[in-house]
XYZ file of C-alpha atoms in Angstrom:
562
model
C 71.681 74.234 127.728
C 74.453 73.839 125.131
C 77.056 76.452 124.202
C 74.963 78.123 121.507
C 71.882 78.240 123.735
C 74.057 79.858 126.414
C 75.169 82.534 123.931
C 71.552 83.130 122.855
C 70.425 83.422 126.487
C 72.993 86.142 127.227
C 72.037 88.041 124.065
C 68.378 87.856 125.067
C 69.133 89.251 128.525
C 71.102 92.140 127.021
C 68.600 93.037 124.294
C 65.403 92.276 126.210
C 62.144 90.612 125.207
C 58.455 91.542 125.207
C 58.260 90.481 128.853
C 61.766 91.438 130.014
C 63.493 94.808 129.960
C 67.127 94.792 128.744
C 69.838 94.340 131.366
C 72.745 96.801 130.972
C 75.885 95.041 129.796
C 77.826 96.665 132.638
C 75.584 94.852 135.142
C 75.464 91.661 133.111
C 79.231 91.215 133.095
C 79.619 91.596 136.877
C 80.656 88.411 138.677
C 77.801 88.674 141.195
C 75.252 88.512 138.381
C 75.558 84.733 138.033
C 75.090 84.215 141.773
C 71.555 85.566 141.798
C 69.116 82.689 142.476
C 67.015 83.475 139.414
C 70.029 82.879 137.137
C 71.164 79.580 138.681
C 70.423 77.729 135.429
C 72.549 80.214 133.516
C 75.384 79.814 136.042
C 75.269 76.021 135.780
C 75.249 76.234 131.974
C 78.308 78.493 131.974
C 80.189 76.415 134.569
C 79.690 73.244 132.506
C 80.258 74.848 129.105
C 83.362 74.447 126.991
C 84.052 78.156 127.485
C 85.441 77.501 130.973
C 87.348 74.366 130.007
C 90.830 74.722 131.450
C 89.766 78.055 133.053
C 90.132 79.664 129.638
C 87.283 82.187 129.975
C 85.975 84.297 132.832
C 82.328 85.348 132.892
C 83.023 88.994 132.011
C 85.215 87.897 129.069
C 82.444 85.646 127.817
C 79.858 88.452 128.011
C 82.225 90.838 126.198
C 82.712 88.385 123.343
C 78.987 87.632 123.055
C 78.194 91.342 122.840
C 80.996 92.209 120.429
C 79.627 92.990 116.931
C 80.162 89.955 114.631
C 81.451 92.260 111.886
C 84.472 93.102 114.053
C 85.493 89.439 114.102
C 84.745 89.229 110.387
C 87.005 92.243 109.734
C 89.902 90.496 111.470
C 89.204 87.341 109.456
C 89.074 89.247 106.168
C 92.367 90.960 107.036
C 93.893 87.504 107.558
C 92.561 86.297 104.200
C 93.893 89.445 102.563
C 97.379 88.704 103.918
C 97.119 85.177 102.515
C 96.084 86.435 99.090
C 98.999 88.905 99.076
C 101.240 85.905 98.502
C 99.563 85.236 95.178
C 97.093 82.513 95.954
C 94.008 81.809 98.023
C 94.832 78.111 97.759
C 97.224 78.208 100.713
C 95.349 77.326 103.880
C 95.660 76.230 107.496
C 94.348 72.937 108.854
C 93.355 73.586 112.465
C 92.032 71.125 115.026
C 90.245 72.969 117.833
C 87.907 71.964 120.658
C 84.956 72.620 118.354
C 86.148 70.646 115.331
C 88.478 70.519 112.358
C 88.720 73.640 110.216
C 90.353 74.696 106.985
C 91.192 78.413 106.904
C 90.246 79.697 104.439
C 87.665 77.240 103.123
C 85.181 78.115 100.404
C 82.315 76.191 101.960
C 82.856 76.983 105.627
C 83.481 80.600 104.699
C 80.443 81.235 102.527
C 80.715 84.909 103.357
C 83.544 85.120 100.804
C 81.307 83.500 98.190
C 78.545 85.928 99.105
C 80.896 88.912 98.721
C 82.191 87.662 95.373
C 78.677 86.982 94.095
C 77.634 90.528 95.014
C 80.678 91.796 93.116
C 79.470 89.913 90.031
C 75.918 91.242 90.300
C 77.333 94.768 90.526
C 79.581 94.168 87.481
C 76.610 92.727 85.562
C 74.470 95.772 86.354
C 77.166 98.204 85.181
C 77.846 96.268 81.975
C 74.155 96.116 81.089
C 73.929 99.907 81.380
C 76.345 100.159 78.450
C 76.756 96.689 77.011
C 79.329 96.399 74.250
C 78.352 95.250 70.762
C 79.997 95.017 67.353
C 78.409 96.864 64.424
C 79.425 95.179 61.158
C 78.119 96.739 57.916
C 75.874 94.470 55.825
C 75.978 95.005 52.023
C 72.597 95.119 50.208
C 71.491 95.723 46.582
C 68.044 97.109 45.917
C 66.054 99.873 47.468
C 67.883 102.447 49.524
C 68.478 101.105 53.024
C 71.321 102.724 54.868
C 74.365 104.450 53.402
C 74.682 104.453 49.564
C 77.953 103.248 48.067
C 77.882 105.400 44.884
C 80.947 103.818 43.319
C 79.461 100.331 43.465
C 76.013 101.629 42.483
C 77.274 103.360 39.261
C 79.312 100.294 38.404
C 76.313 97.952 38.411
C 74.122 100.509 36.536
C 76.303 100.415 33.358
C 76.005 104.194 32.891
C 72.184 104.215 33.112
C 70.125 105.904 35.759
C 70.380 103.558 38.763
C 67.317 101.524 39.623
C 69.051 99.421 42.281
C 71.413 100.858 44.840
C 74.373 99.302 46.674
C 73.982 100.219 50.328
C 75.560 99.225 53.647
C 73.542 98.999 56.831
C 75.174 98.693 60.256
C 73.667 96.096 62.579
C 74.240 95.579 66.285
C 75.909 92.272 67.055
C 75.863 91.345 70.753
C 77.293 87.851 70.173
C 80.792 88.772 71.360
C 83.270 86.833 73.565
C 82.908 89.259 76.472
C 79.115 89.013 76.526
C 79.242 85.225 76.353
C 81.535 85.291 79.413
C 79.117 87.630 81.185
C 76.350 85.042 80.839
C 78.633 82.106 81.629
C 79.551 83.577 85.020
C 75.891 83.597 86.062
C 75.568 79.990 84.902
C 78.666 78.899 86.865
C 77.315 80.442 90.077
C 73.899 78.843 89.535
C 75.458 75.452 88.849
C 77.834 75.480 91.834
C 75.362 76.884 94.377
C 72.724 74.311 93.362
C 75.307 71.502 93.534
C 76.306 72.481 97.078
C 72.668 72.715 98.179
C 72.024 69.180 96.900
C 75.160 67.647 98.451
C 74.646 65.435 101.506
C 77.504 66.710 103.672
C 78.692 64.711 106.679
C 78.133 67.838 108.786
C 74.962 69.470 107.369
C 74.970 73.069 106.218
C 73.604 75.629 108.643
C 70.368 77.401 107.782
C 72.316 80.619 107.301
C 74.621 78.898 104.798
C 71.686 77.408 102.920
C 70.037 80.818 102.706
C 73.250 82.382 101.336
C 73.490 79.711 98.640
C 69.783 79.906 97.849
C 69.973 83.688 97.349
C 72.938 83.307 94.970
C 71.101 80.599 93.040
C 67.914 82.665 92.679
C 69.721 85.811 91.502
C 71.836 83.863 89.005
C 68.786 82.049 87.645
C 66.953 85.367 87.280
C 69.788 86.746 85.117
C 69.664 83.722 82.814
C 65.885 83.844 82.516
C 65.665 87.600 81.902
C 68.812 88.206 79.844
C 67.564 90.534 77.064
C 69.629 89.155 74.168
C 68.424 85.666 73.325
C 71.076 85.139 70.656
C 73.858 85.634 73.256
C 72.177 83.317 75.761
C 71.705 80.611 73.114
C 75.326 80.885 71.989
C 76.574 80.736 75.605
C 74.869 77.349 76.047
C 77.447 75.861 73.688
C 80.013 76.539 76.463
C 78.011 75.350 79.484
C 79.572 71.898 79.506
C 83.157 73.160 79.329
C 85.207 73.367 82.536
C 86.001 76.762 84.033
C 88.503 75.367 86.588
C 90.933 74.411 85.296
C 89.709 76.294 82.227
C 89.138 74.319 79.055
C 90.674 75.519 75.787
C 87.290 76.893 74.756
C 86.943 78.996 77.926
C 90.565 80.117 77.696
C 89.927 81.249 74.128
C 86.956 83.389 75.195
C 89.054 85.051 77.895
C 92.000 85.653 75.556
C 89.771 87.184 72.886
C 88.139 89.450 75.460
C 91.512 90.544 76.838
C 92.769 91.257 73.312
C 89.691 93.334 72.443
C 90.169 95.342 75.649
C 93.848 96.020 74.867
C 93.007 97.036 71.297
C 90.476 99.559 72.573
C 87.556 97.793 70.903
C 85.816 97.446 74.281
C 85.355 100.764 76.064
C 83.341 99.738 79.142
C 85.888 99.264 82.015
C 83.623 96.803 83.811
C 84.618 94.069 81.350
C 88.127 94.303 82.844
C 86.579 93.744 86.274
C 84.721 90.747 84.849
C 87.983 89.044 83.842
C 89.451 89.670 87.300
C 86.278 88.360 88.902
C 86.554 85.069 87.002
C 89.979 84.440 88.557
C 88.637 85.276 92.026
C 85.826 82.777 91.512
C 88.303 80.098 90.481
C 90.460 80.772 93.549
C 87.532 79.991 95.841
C 87.981 76.313 95.009
C 84.242 75.624 95.007
C 84.431 73.105 92.194
C 86.467 70.652 94.279
C 83.949 70.464 97.133
C 82.337 67.151 98.004
C 80.433 65.641 100.923
C 83.700 65.204 102.849
C 84.396 68.958 102.777
C 84.315 70.830 106.122
C 81.134 72.877 106.462
C 81.867 74.658 109.732
C 82.843 78.296 109.782
C 85.559 78.885 112.362
C 83.894 82.205 113.254
C 80.662 80.440 114.283
C 82.286 79.532 117.605
C 83.280 82.346 119.949
C 86.121 80.220 121.310
C 87.808 80.220 117.925
C 88.216 84.000 117.842
C 91.499 83.523 119.685
C 92.596 81.078 116.965
C 91.895 83.600 114.204
C 93.775 86.210 116.247
C 96.776 83.842 116.372
C 96.610 83.176 112.611
C 96.480 86.923 111.968
C 99.634 87.469 114.056
C 101.406 84.642 112.206
C 100.488 86.054 108.776
C 101.510 89.578 109.842
C 104.946 88.259 110.825
C 105.309 86.419 107.503
C 104.320 89.624 105.694
C 106.844 91.569 107.810
C 109.643 89.209 106.691
C 108.490 89.198 103.078
C 108.380 93.003 102.820
C 111.997 93.106 103.983
C 112.985 90.365 101.512
C 114.003 88.109 104.397
C 111.429 85.347 103.947
C 113.026 82.125 102.792
C 109.991 79.852 102.787
C 106.654 79.315 104.484
C 104.198 76.436 104.777
C 100.651 76.269 106.113
C 98.423 73.157 106.173
C 98.789 71.266 109.482
C 102.393 72.368 110.162
C 102.421 76.165 109.757
C 105.893 77.673 109.860
C 108.185 80.079 108.068
C 111.949 80.325 107.767
C 114.314 83.243 107.297
C 118.077 83.727 107.330
C 120.252 85.816 109.646
C 124.076 85.612 109.655
C 123.763 82.637 107.301
C 121.716 80.961 110.040
C 118.333 79.511 109.143
C 115.713 80.474 111.724
C 112.388 78.655 111.946
C 109.255 80.379 113.288
C 106.485 77.847 114.011
C 102.786 78.261 114.782
C 100.910 75.786 117.002
C 103.645 73.134 117.124
C 103.615 70.408 119.792
C 106.733 69.483 121.759
C 107.251 66.398 123.937
C 110.137 65.430 126.262
C 110.981 62.546 123.949
C 111.716 65.095 121.189
C 114.476 66.700 123.240
C 113.459 70.356 123.011
C 111.466 70.291 126.280
C 112.527 68.349 129.354
C 109.647 68.381 131.864
C 106.314 68.039 130.053
C 104.447 68.468 126.774
C 103.968 72.089 125.753
C 102.397 73.735 122.707
C 103.103 77.476 122.604
C 101.356 79.560 119.974
C 104.675 80.549 118.383
C 108.284 79.478 118.823
C 111.519 80.531 117.092
C 114.375 78.008 116.819
C 117.647 77.460 114.977
C 120.085 74.582 114.637
C 122.634 76.327 112.437
C 126.256 75.673 113.557
C 124.857 73.071 115.975
C 123.676 69.483 115.945
C 120.573 70.293 117.977
C 117.833 72.938 118.099
C 118.132 76.044 120.265
C 115.005 77.977 121.239
C 115.400 81.698 120.541
C 112.023 82.780 121.879
C 108.554 81.580 122.860
C 105.397 83.621 122.214
C 101.760 83.241 123.236
C 98.766 85.261 122.035
C 96.217 85.756 124.777
C 92.459 86.217 125.035
C 90.915 88.402 122.343
C 88.761 90.376 124.743
C 88.819 93.885 126.151
C 88.165 92.428 129.575
C 91.016 89.956 129.636
C 92.809 89.352 132.891
C 96.570 89.503 132.360
C 97.397 88.669 135.950
C 97.765 84.911 135.601
C 98.922 84.547 132.016
C 102.562 85.173 132.843
C 102.718 81.944 134.900
C 102.299 79.862 131.761
C 105.016 81.816 129.980
C 107.406 81.364 132.908
C 106.780 77.629 132.611
C 107.659 77.837 128.905
C 110.917 79.636 129.688
C 111.886 76.885 132.094
C 110.684 73.894 130.074
C 112.227 75.120 126.797
C 115.369 76.320 128.610
C 115.243 79.690 126.881
C 115.670 83.250 128.054
C 112.949 85.103 126.163
C 109.168 84.883 126.244
C 106.431 87.293 125.196
C 102.681 87.475 125.685
C 100.783 89.230 122.897
C 97.464 90.940 123.626
C 95.057 92.952 121.476
C 94.256 95.461 124.244
C 97.152 95.413 126.707
C 99.160 97.390 127.709
C 96.675 100.247 127.712
C 97.251 103.286 125.535
C 97.872 106.598 127.236
C 95.799 108.340 124.580
C 92.550 106.894 123.306
C 93.164 103.944 121.017
C 89.595 103.807 119.809
C 87.621 106.641 121.352
C 85.174 105.009 123.773
C 81.573 105.903 123.155
C 80.499 108.889 125.268
C 83.739 108.885 127.318
C 83.989 112.069 129.359
C 87.183 113.900 130.282
C 86.656 112.680 133.851
C 86.532 109.055 132.668
C 89.649 109.571 130.548
C 91.436 111.113 133.537
C 90.447 108.159 135.739
C 91.698 105.662 133.174
C 95.028 107.451 132.797
C 95.342 107.802 136.568
C 95.050 104.015 136.849
C 97.862 103.568 134.334
C 100.029 106.060 136.216
C 99.468 104.392 139.567
C 100.199 100.924 138.239
C 103.303 101.677 136.267
C 104.818 104.772 137.843
C 103.711 105.343 141.414
C 103.879 101.750 142.610
C 107.300 100.634 141.391
C 109.117 103.517 139.709
C 110.571 106.957 140.365
C 112.330 105.980 143.633
C 114.217 109.286 143.721
C 110.966 111.188 144.309
C 109.154 111.535 147.621
C 105.473 110.658 147.901
C 104.345 114.309 147.764
C 106.575 114.925 144.745
C 105.027 111.930 142.987
C 101.572 113.370 143.589
C 102.613 116.626 141.924
C 104.032 114.687 138.973
C 100.790 112.758 138.628
C 98.681 115.908 138.761
C 100.839 117.534 136.090
C 100.889 114.449 133.906
C 97.182 113.636 133.916
C 95.436 114.651 130.680
C 98.783 115.477 129.076
C 98.859 114.067 125.516
C 101.462 111.401 124.879
C 103.504 113.581 122.538
C 103.779 116.253 125.254
C 104.874 113.907 128.049
C 108.424 114.204 129.334
C 110.700 111.429 128.097
C 111.272 110.265 131.671
C 107.593 109.366 132.002
C 107.239 108.005 128.479
C 109.839 105.381 129.317
C 107.885 104.307 132.393
C 104.349 104.255 131.033
C 103.722 101.113 128.956
C 101.920 101.814 125.720
C 102.634 99.027 123.275
C 105.019 96.921 125.364
C 106.010 96.169 128.912
C 109.328 94.382 129.451
C 110.375 92.600 132.641
C 113.967 91.344 132.848
C 115.525 89.065 135.467
C 119.306 89.399 135.303
C 121.705 86.613 136.254
C 119.004 83.996 136.623
C 121.444 81.317 137.713
C 122.387 79.620 134.452
C 126.096 80.020 135.006
C 127.069 77.540 132.336
C 124.591 78.748 129.711
C 125.237 81.427 127.140
C 122.081 83.227 128.296
C 122.120 84.252 131.944
C 119.202 86.682 131.942
C 115.514 86.089 131.293
C 112.990 88.468 129.779
C 109.194 88.341 129.863
C 107.462 90.934 127.683
C 103.863 92.045 127.261
C 103.246 93.174 123.679
C 100.236 94.718 121.955
C 98.869 93.782 118.531
C 95.350 94.868 117.671
C 93.929 94.292 114.153
C 91.958 97.553 114.205
C 93.016 99.976 111.488
C 93.505 102.951 113.801
C 96.684 105.027 113.987
C 97.521 103.734 117.475
C 96.819 100.097 116.572
C 98.917 100.159 113.410
C 101.767 101.883 115.242
C 101.680 99.360 118.110
C 101.515 96.444 115.676
C 104.540 97.661 113.723
C 106.563 98.225 116.897
C 105.620 94.786 118.208
C 106.680 93.082 114.972
C 109.976 94.989 115.074
C 110.487 93.921 118.672
C 109.727 90.244 117.983
C 112.081 90.160 114.996
C 114.904 92.034 116.736
C 114.639 89.813 119.800
C 114.814 86.648 117.696
C 117.862 87.799 115.728
C 119.494 89.003 118.952
C 119.142 85.472 120.278
C 120.576 84.164 117.012
C 123.555 86.506 117.459
C 124.147 84.950 120.884
C 124.099 81.500 119.298
C 126.578 82.655 116.658
C 129.017 84.166 119.161
C 128.716 81.308 121.664
C 128.301 78.396 119.258
C 131.321 76.598 120.705
C 130.003 76.899 124.263
C 126.409 75.724 123.767
C 125.781 72.150 124.813
C 122.625 70.126 124.243
């Protein structure tokens, strides 16, 4: 049983079959489930799968990810692509090597969902244009019987004062052979041409059946438009442009676009969907479909559950770049196979890297090779790099276990000889109020959840000045109290978007940093009020911590030794 068959088997157990009733997800995710004799094959498949490689996934995490709606992962991916496009181009991309293969993010072929979305946009634009298609109506001059509007001045002139036998008339005719309508047809032809080309290409890694179906649907709909287009004269004229390149656009295609834009600005074209058509053409170009060949990656990074964490990491990286850019602090950023960005603080250039590898021979680590998700460094005022902070994004699952993840971060702090590390989670620390209201959650369940948070963060380690009975009264009073109504004393103790642990005077007597901090931070891509608030606070915290470390470097630059 391979990884995909394992995923399918779990889905089948949860949804049921004709001969098997569905198993509740709550029961399915329990650890004992795999130890039932009837599921020994499933247990062996999971134990030997790549999901448990390096103890990366527990069984309950795996079940949670299998059962999570695919559209939720797609939403996070689309948010990441949106952040990329905010910088003016979809041509910037990551090159990522994961356990399941090499990926380009974004990639037009591996991410055919984007092509599908864009094609649907075109079909919608086409439908709205055809409801009120624009046409010119030039007047055609005729002499003879009355047809149309009589031009009496011209008619009297040719009659030489006699009673007119022939009349000069003008008759308006509809002319659909306009630049904008030619472009409308050309777009359908481009989609037909490119989708058919991809379907016929012999890729090194074959297209999935789902990808082939997506392309086939686009091809059929585009072909239908060309076959059924009601104005033959426009279709025939458009064929004169079929051999011209749309990316980069030939002079002939550019001319059609310029004429259309001019006619829109002059008010000649009234239908607003022609404006959308021009914007759509640029979106289609930005997909980069034309450059695809058999060497192009065909895998979608979302097809593998293990890669959800990778997309989560990319999203965090792009959010931080956006954070810097919005504050006009971003100096530069690069993607490809060495993603990083730089910004300036106190005339010091700070580098924030994603997925970089460090070896003892490089000098930044001393004990072993490490590859944190993110690392901030500077070498300003120095002849060597100083690590300002190390960050790791952890398991994108509601059932993640945070108990052991701090060990890896403590190893980073030691190996990189730095004083700050942070673990970033999508669902930890828990919110006091509902982050996303759980389905059918009762007040009793909410109270139990909040009681757990209180016991962990308040009644186990905090409030030493209170006796046990006093703590019980505080808990009773606090339970079910909305966050905004909590006393400040308890707000400071209950983690909501961050949890900070500091070890003072950690023994580095001859270093400029003598304390160490390990933080748990929350960043969830959901567009809820709580998630957006936690994300913004986390980004503020990451930035402020990095520049605080840079301030230490600035003030102690004469004392820091490599």
